[in-house]
Amino acid sequence: MKILHDFLESVKPNFEKGGKLEKWHPAFEAFETLAFVPATTTKNGVHIKDAMDMKRTMITVVLALVPCLLFGMWNVGHQHYLAFGMEADLLDKFMFGFWKVLPLVAVSYAVGLGVEFIFSVVAGHPVSEGYLVTGLLIPLTLPVTVPLWMVALGAVFCTLLGKEIFGGTGFNFMNPALLARAFMFFAFPAFMSGEVWTDLSPEEGHTVLDAYSGATNLVPFDTDISLMQSASDMFIGFEQGSIGETSVIACLIGAAILVITGVGSLRVMLSVFGGGFLMGLLMNALAPEAANHAMHMPALNHLLIGGFAFGAVFMATDPVTAAHTAKGKVIYGLLIGAFTVLLRVFNPAYPEGMMLSILLFNVFAPLIDHMVVESHIKKRLKHA
């Protein structure tokens, strides 16, 4: 690291005021502060500093996403060989998924960070750190068959219209990665739903099995819940779906990393799961006689299918767009979980209710905080 540090110090004068590359100072600063904690000191206001700055926080979230990324790569290969009825070992499955997922991640980062750098150089402000996480979240919430040009378009959309237009990281009121997914879902529905979840690249000497179905668990959920996979399979992630969203256990490992490091809100996570579970129990109580109706699905299973766990751990906990008061976080999480189950049960057109639910309550998060603060003020005035 000393070699890198010395190199950066040697070229730094070129990027400072009066240097030959002054215009590119935001880009240089982004790389420098990513590699090393800045040595700057505060000039006014609070003078307490911590090495856990925004970049280190974002890197922690990226590390928490790694289990979902690795399992997703393996599952892409697993579903591919399963569709062709082929035997393959763990490494073969992982490497197949690795080469399919890597381009999506590379394009997401290259295009998104490219837009960030250009925007920062033109506007003359530091590069936002938020895209370190957004760049990985976008491909993990997409089917593996999505075209690369669409990933690039989503990265541009979320960077410009989801964040920069509001002033950059910290000023956006909706989760940028979910905005990108929503944009692609509504703009290109043929690439985001139906039988798009398994890569069916031709295998010489093999054809896709007659029994193969490209549907996710959310399809039998709407038609006949008796056809759904077992809860244990859904918990581990042996199912079709978005690259990083199928494994609940991988999401829980990520949740443990976020909670232990103090980066993610346990209160929000538990509230989202609690809201979904309670609404699932209510659906069970109101379910019609037909035993295969979606309202009969065990409440616990609602937390296992689709992107529920991924959304609860990595999306709902976004520190910028979530509620900030302690009681507000609980209300915010409960509403997201409950509304997700409601959407799934009563609106088959949008079976992955988690995306729309989080975006909806991103909008209402400031209002929830306002109501909580007002409630505290009224209580204190009564006892004044």
Coordinates of C-alpha atoms in Angstrom, one line a residue:
M1 CA 0.0 0.0 0.0
K2 CA 3.0 2.3 0.6
I3 CA 3.9 2.1 -3.1
L4 CA 0.4 3.1 -4.1
H5 CA 0.4 5.9 -1.5
D6 CA 3.7 7.3 -2.7
F7 CA 2.5 7.1 -6.3
L8 CA -0.6 9.0 -5.6
E9 CA 1.4 11.7 -3.6
S10 CA 3.8 12.1 -6.5
V11 CA 1.1 12.7 -9.1
K12 CA -1.2 14.7 -6.8
P13 CA 0.2 18.2 -7.6
N14 CA -0.9 17.7 -11.2
F15 CA -4.6 17.5 -10.1
E16 CA -4.5 20.4 -7.6
K17 CA -5.3 24.0 -8.3
G18 CA -2.9 25.3 -11.0
G19 CA -1.9 21.8 -12.0
K20 CA -2.0 20.5 -15.6
L21 CA -4.9 18.2 -14.8
E22 CA -6.8 20.4 -12.4
K23 CA -10.0 19.8 -14.3
W24 CA -9.9 16.1 -13.3
H25 CA -9.4 16.7 -9.6
P26 CA -12.8 15.1 -8.7
A27 CA -11.9 11.9 -10.4
F28 CA -8.4 11.8 -8.8
E29 CA -9.9 12.6 -5.4
A30 CA -12.4 9.7 -5.8
F31 CA -9.6 7.2 -6.3
E32 CA -7.4 8.6 -3.6
T33 CA -10.2 8.7 -0.9
L34 CA -11.3 5.2 -1.9
A35 CA -7.8 3.8 -1.3
F36 CA -6.9 5.8 1.8
V37 CA -8.9 7.6 4.6
P38 CA -8.6 11.4 3.9
A39 CA -6.2 13.3 6.2
T40 CA -8.3 16.4 6.0
T41 CA -9.5 18.2 9.2
T42 CA -12.8 20.0 9.8
K43 CA -12.7 23.7 9.7
N44 CA -15.9 24.5 11.5
G45 CA -18.8 22.8 13.3
V46 CA -18.2 19.4 14.9
H47 CA -14.6 18.4 15.1
I48 CA -14.9 14.7 15.9
K49 CA -13.8 12.5 12.9
D50 CA -14.0 8.8 12.3
A51 CA -12.2 6.6 9.7
M52 CA -15.6 5.0 8.9
D53 CA -16.5 7.7 6.3
M54 CA -19.0 7.4 3.5
K55 CA -16.6 5.4 1.2
R56 CA -15.8 2.8 4.0
T57 CA -19.5 2.5 4.7
M58 CA -20.3 1.8 1.1
I59 CA -17.5 -0.7 0.8
T60 CA -19.0 -2.5 3.9
V61 CA -22.3 -2.8 2.1
V62 CA -20.5 -4.1 -1.0
L63 CA -18.8 -6.8 1.2
A64 CA -22.2 -7.7 2.7
L65 CA -23.5 -8.2 -0.9
V66 CA -20.8 -10.6 -1.8
P67 CA -22.6 -13.8 -0.4
C68 CA -25.6 -12.9 -2.6
L69 CA -23.3 -12.3 -5.6
L70 CA -21.4 -15.6 -5.2
F71 CA -24.5 -17.7 -4.6
G72 CA -26.2 -15.9 -7.5
M73 CA -23.4 -16.9 -9.9
W74 CA -23.6 -20.5 -8.8
N75 CA -27.4 -20.5 -9.1
V76 CA -27.2 -19.2 -12.6
G77 CA -25.1 -22.1 -13.6
H78 CA -27.2 -24.6 -11.6
Q79 CA -30.5 -23.5 -13.2
H80 CA -28.8 -23.6 -16.7
Y81 CA -27.6 -27.2 -16.3
L82 CA -30.9 -28.2 -14.6
A83 CA -32.9 -26.9 -17.7
F84 CA -30.7 -29.1 -20.0
G85 CA -30.8 -32.1 -17.6
M86 CA -27.0 -32.1 -17.5
E87 CA -24.7 -33.2 -14.7
A88 CA -22.2 -30.6 -13.5
D89 CA -20.1 -30.1 -10.4
L90 CA -20.1 -27.1 -8.2
L91 CA -17.1 -25.4 -10.0
D92 CA -18.6 -25.8 -13.4
K93 CA -21.9 -24.3 -12.3
F94 CA -20.1 -21.4 -10.6
M95 CA -17.9 -20.6 -13.6
F96 CA -20.8 -20.7 -16.0
G97 CA -22.6 -18.1 -13.8
F98 CA -19.4 -16.2 -13.3
W99 CA -18.9 -15.5 -17.0
K100 CA -22.6 -14.6 -17.4
V101 CA -22.9 -12.3 -14.4
L102 CA -19.4 -10.6 -14.7
P103 CA -20.3 -8.5 -17.8
L104 CA -23.5 -7.2 -16.2
V105 CA -21.6 -6.0 -13.1
A106 CA -18.8 -4.6 -15.3
V107 CA -21.2 -2.6 -17.5
S108 CA -23.1 -1.4 -14.5
Y109 CA -20.0 0.0 -12.8
A110 CA -18.3 1.3 -16.0
V111 CA -21.3 3.2 -17.2
G112 CA -22.6 4.4 -13.8
L113 CA -19.2 5.5 -12.5
G114 CA -18.4 7.0 -16.0
V115 CA -21.6 9.2 -15.7
E116 CA -20.7 10.1 -12.1
F117 CA -17.1 11.1 -13.1
I118 CA -18.2 13.2 -16.1
F119 CA -21.0 14.9 -14.0
S120 CA -18.5 15.7 -11.2
V121 CA -15.8 17.1 -13.6
V122 CA -18.4 19.3 -15.4
A123 CA -20.1 20.4 -12.2
G124 CA -16.7 20.7 -10.3
H125 CA -17.8 18.7 -7.2
P126 CA -16.5 15.5 -5.6
V127 CA -17.6 12.1 -7.0
S128 CA -20.5 10.6 -5.0
E129 CA -19.7 7.4 -3.2
G130 CA -23.2 6.0 -3.4
Y131 CA -22.6 4.3 -6.8
L132 CA -20.2 1.8 -5.2
V133 CA -23.3 0.1 -3.8
T134 CA -25.8 1.0 -6.5
G135 CA -23.5 -0.4 -9.2
L136 CA -23.7 -3.9 -7.7
L137 CA -27.3 -3.7 -6.6
I138 CA -28.5 -3.1 -10.1
P139 CA -27.3 -6.4 -11.7
L140 CA -28.2 -8.4 -8.6
T141 CA -31.9 -7.4 -9.0
L142 CA -32.0 -8.3 -12.7
P143 CA -32.5 -11.6 -14.6
V144 CA -29.3 -13.0 -16.0
T145 CA -30.6 -12.8 -19.6
V146 CA -31.0 -9.0 -19.5
P147 CA -29.1 -7.4 -22.4
L148 CA -26.0 -5.3 -21.6
W149 CA -27.3 -2.2 -23.3
M150 CA -30.3 -2.3 -21.0
V151 CA -28.1 -2.5 -17.9
A152 CA -26.2 0.5 -19.3
L153 CA -29.4 2.4 -19.8
G154 CA -30.6 1.6 -16.3
A155 CA -27.3 2.8 -14.9
V156 CA -27.5 6.1 -16.7
F157 CA -31.2 6.5 -15.7
C158 CA -30.6 5.9 -12.0
T159 CA -27.4 8.1 -11.8
L160 CA -28.9 11.1 -13.6
L161 CA -32.6 11.0 -12.8
G162 CA -32.5 9.0 -9.6
K163 CA -29.7 10.9 -7.9
E164 CA -27.7 13.7 -9.6
I165 CA -30.7 15.7 -10.5
F166 CA -31.6 16.0 -6.8
G167 CA -28.0 17.0 -5.8
G168 CA -26.2 13.7 -5.6
T169 CA -25.8 11.0 -2.9
G170 CA -27.7 12.0 0.3
F171 CA -30.3 14.1 -1.5
N172 CA -32.2 11.5 -3.5
F173 CA -35.6 10.6 -2.1
M174 CA -35.9 7.2 -3.7
N175 CA -33.5 4.2 -3.8
P176 CA -31.5 4.7 -7.1
A177 CA -31.0 1.0 -7.8
L178 CA -34.7 0.3 -7.4
L179 CA -35.5 3.2 -9.6
A180 CA -33.3 1.6 -12.3
R181 CA -35.1 -1.7 -11.9
A182 CA -38.5 -0.1 -12.0
F183 CA -37.5 1.9 -15.1
M184 CA -36.4 -1.3 -16.9
F185 CA -39.5 -3.3 -15.6
F186 CA -42.0 -0.8 -17.1
A187 CA -39.9 0.3 -20.2
F188 CA -38.9 -3.2 -21.3
P189 CA -41.4 -5.7 -19.7
A190 CA -40.5 -8.5 -22.2
F191 CA -37.0 -8.6 -20.8
M192 CA -38.0 -8.4 -17.2
S193 CA -40.8 -11.0 -16.8
G194 CA -41.9 -14.3 -18.1
E195 CA -39.3 -17.0 -19.0
V196 CA -36.3 -14.8 -18.7
W197 CA -34.8 -16.1 -15.4
T198 CA -32.6 -18.9 -16.7
D199 CA -29.8 -18.6 -19.3
L200 CA -30.6 -21.1 -22.0
S201 CA -27.5 -20.7 -24.1
P202 CA -27.2 -23.8 -26.4
E203 CA -25.3 -26.8 -25.2
E204 CA -23.9 -29.0 -27.9
G205 CA -25.7 -32.4 -28.0
H206 CA -28.3 -31.3 -25.5
T207 CA -31.8 -29.8 -25.7
V208 CA -33.9 -28.1 -23.0
L209 CA -36.0 -30.7 -21.1
D210 CA -39.7 -31.0 -21.9
A211 CA -40.5 -30.6 -18.2
Y212 CA -38.5 -27.3 -18.0
S213 CA -40.5 -24.3 -16.8
G214 CA -39.0 -20.8 -16.9
A215 CA -41.4 -19.4 -14.3
T216 CA -40.3 -18.2 -10.8
N217 CA -42.2 -19.2 -7.7
L218 CA -44.3 -16.0 -8.0
V219 CA -46.2 -17.6 -10.9
P220 CA -47.6 -20.7 -9.1
F221 CA -48.1 -18.4 -6.1
D222 CA -50.8 -16.6 -8.2
T223 CA -52.3 -19.8 -9.7
D224 CA -51.9 -22.7 -7.4
I225 CA -49.6 -22.5 -4.3
S226 CA -49.5 -26.3 -4.1
L227 CA -47.1 -26.2 -7.1
M228 CA -44.5 -24.1 -5.3
Q229 CA -41.1 -25.3 -4.2
S230 CA -40.5 -26.3 -0.6
A231 CA -39.7 -23.7 2.0
S232 CA -36.2 -25.2 2.5
D233 CA -35.4 -24.8 -1.2
M234 CA -36.6 -21.2 -1.1
F235 CA -34.6 -20.5 2.0
I236 CA -31.4 -21.8 0.5
G237 CA -32.2 -20.3 -2.9
F238 CA -32.6 -23.3 -5.3
E239 CA -35.0 -21.4 -7.5
Q240 CA -35.2 -19.2 -10.5
G241 CA -35.2 -15.4 -10.0
S242 CA -33.1 -12.3 -10.1
I243 CA -29.4 -13.0 -9.9
G244 CA -28.9 -12.0 -6.2
E245 CA -32.3 -12.3 -4.8
T246 CA -33.0 -16.1 -4.6
S247 CA -31.1 -17.1 -1.4
V248 CA -32.5 -16.0 1.9
I249 CA -29.5 -17.4 3.8
A250 CA -27.1 -15.3 1.7
C251 CA -29.2 -12.3 2.5
L252 CA -29.1 -13.1 6.2
I253 CA -25.3 -13.4 6.1
G254 CA -25.3 -9.9 4.5
A255 CA -27.7 -8.7 7.2
A256 CA -25.4 -9.9 10.0
I257 CA -22.4 -8.0 8.4
L258 CA -24.5 -4.8 8.1
V259 CA -25.8 -5.0 11.7
I260 CA -22.5 -6.0 13.4
T261 CA -20.7 -3.1 11.6
G262 CA -23.5 -0.7 12.5
V263 CA -24.1 0.1 8.8
G264 CA -27.6 -1.4 8.4
S265 CA -30.6 -0.8 10.6
L266 CA -31.8 -4.0 12.4
R267 CA -34.9 -2.1 13.4
V268 CA -35.9 -1.6 9.7
M269 CA -35.0 -5.2 8.7
L270 CA -37.1 -6.8 11.6
S271 CA -40.0 -4.5 10.9
V272 CA -40.1 -5.4 7.2
F273 CA -40.1 -9.1 8.1
G274 CA -42.6 -8.5 10.9
G275 CA -45.0 -6.6 8.6
G276 CA -44.9 -9.3 5.9
F277 CA -45.4 -12.0 8.4
L278 CA -48.4 -10.3 10.2
M279 CA -50.1 -9.5 6.9
G280 CA -49.5 -13.1 5.8
L281 CA -51.3 -14.3 9.0
L282 CA -54.2 -11.9 8.2
M283 CA -54.5 -13.3 4.7
N284 CA -54.6 -16.8 6.1
A285 CA -57.4 -15.8 8.4
L286 CA -59.4 -14.3 5.6
A287 CA -58.6 -17.0 3.0
P288 CA -61.4 -18.5 0.9
E289 CA -62.2 -22.2 0.9
A290 CA -60.1 -23.2 -2.1
A291 CA -56.9 -24.5 -0.4
N292 CA -54.6 -23.6 -3.3
H293 CA -55.4 -19.9 -3.2
A294 CA -52.6 -17.5 -2.6
M295 CA -54.1 -16.3 0.6
H296 CA -53.6 -19.8 2.1
M297 CA -49.8 -19.6 1.7
P298 CA -48.1 -19.9 5.1
A299 CA -47.1 -16.5 6.4
L300 CA -43.5 -17.6 6.8
N301 CA -43.2 -18.5 3.1
H302 CA -44.1 -14.9 2.1
L303 CA -40.7 -13.9 3.6
L304 CA -38.9 -16.6 1.5
I305 CA -40.1 -16.0 -2.0
G306 CA -39.0 -13.5 -4.6
G307 CA -36.9 -10.5 -3.5
F308 CA -38.5 -10.1 -0.1
A309 CA -35.4 -10.8 2.0
F310 CA -33.1 -9.0 -0.4
G311 CA -35.3 -5.9 -0.3
A312 CA -35.6 -6.0 3.5
V313 CA -31.9 -6.2 4.1
F314 CA -30.3 -4.1 1.3
M315 CA -33.0 -1.8 -0.1
A316 CA -35.3 -0.8 2.7
T317 CA -32.4 0.0 5.0
D318 CA -30.9 2.6 2.6
P319 CA -29.9 5.3 5.1
V320 CA -30.8 8.1 2.7
T321 CA -34.3 7.1 1.6
A322 CA -35.5 5.3 4.8
A323 CA -37.2 6.8 7.8
H324 CA -34.7 8.2 10.4
T325 CA -36.5 8.3 13.7
A326 CA -36.5 5.1 15.8
K327 CA -40.3 4.8 15.9
G328 CA -40.5 6.0 12.2
K329 CA -38.2 3.1 11.2
V330 CA -40.5 0.6 12.7
I331 CA -43.6 2.1 11.1
Y332 CA -41.8 2.4 7.8
G333 CA -40.6 -1.3 7.9
L334 CA -44.0 -2.6 8.9
L335 CA -45.7 -0.8 6.1
I336 CA -43.3 -2.1 3.5
G337 CA -43.6 -5.7 4.6
A338 CA -47.4 -5.6 4.9
F339 CA -47.9 -3.7 1.6
T340 CA -45.6 -6.2 -0.3
V341 CA -47.8 -9.1 0.7
L342 CA -51.0 -7.2 -0.2
L343 CA -49.6 -6.4 -3.6
R344 CA -48.6 -10.0 -4.3
V345 CA -52.0 -11.4 -3.2
F346 CA -54.3 -8.9 -4.9
N347 CA -52.4 -7.6 -7.9
P348 CA -51.0 -10.5 -10.0
A349 CA -49.7 -7.9 -12.6
Y350 CA -47.0 -7.0 -10.1
P351 CA -46.0 -10.2 -8.3
E352 CA -42.7 -8.8 -7.1
G353 CA -44.4 -6.4 -4.8
M354 CA -41.2 -5.6 -2.8
M355 CA -39.8 -3.2 -5.4
L356 CA -43.0 -1.0 -5.7
S357 CA -43.6 -1.2 -1.9
I358 CA -40.1 0.2 -1.0
L359 CA -40.4 2.9 -3.7
L360 CA -43.8 3.9 -2.4
F361 CA -42.7 4.2 1.2
N362 CA -39.4 6.0 0.3
V363 CA -41.8 8.8 -0.7
F364 CA -43.7 8.6 2.6
A365 CA -40.6 8.2 4.8
P366 CA -40.3 12.0 5.5
L367 CA -44.0 12.2 6.4
I368 CA -43.6 9.3 8.8
D369 CA -40.7 11.0 10.5
H370 CA -42.6 14.3 10.6
M371 CA -45.6 12.6 12.3
V372 CA -43.4 10.8 14.8
V373 CA -41.6 14.1 15.8
E374 CA -44.9 15.9 16.0
S375 CA -46.2 13.2 18.3
H376 CA -43.2 13.5 20.6
I377 CA -43.6 17.3 20.7
K378 CA -47.3 17.0 21.7
K379 CA -46.5 14.5 24.4
R380 CA -43.8 16.7 25.9
L381 CA -46.0 19.8 25.8
K382 CA -48.7 17.9 27.8
H383 CA -46.1 17.2 30.6
A384 CA -44.5 20.7 30.4

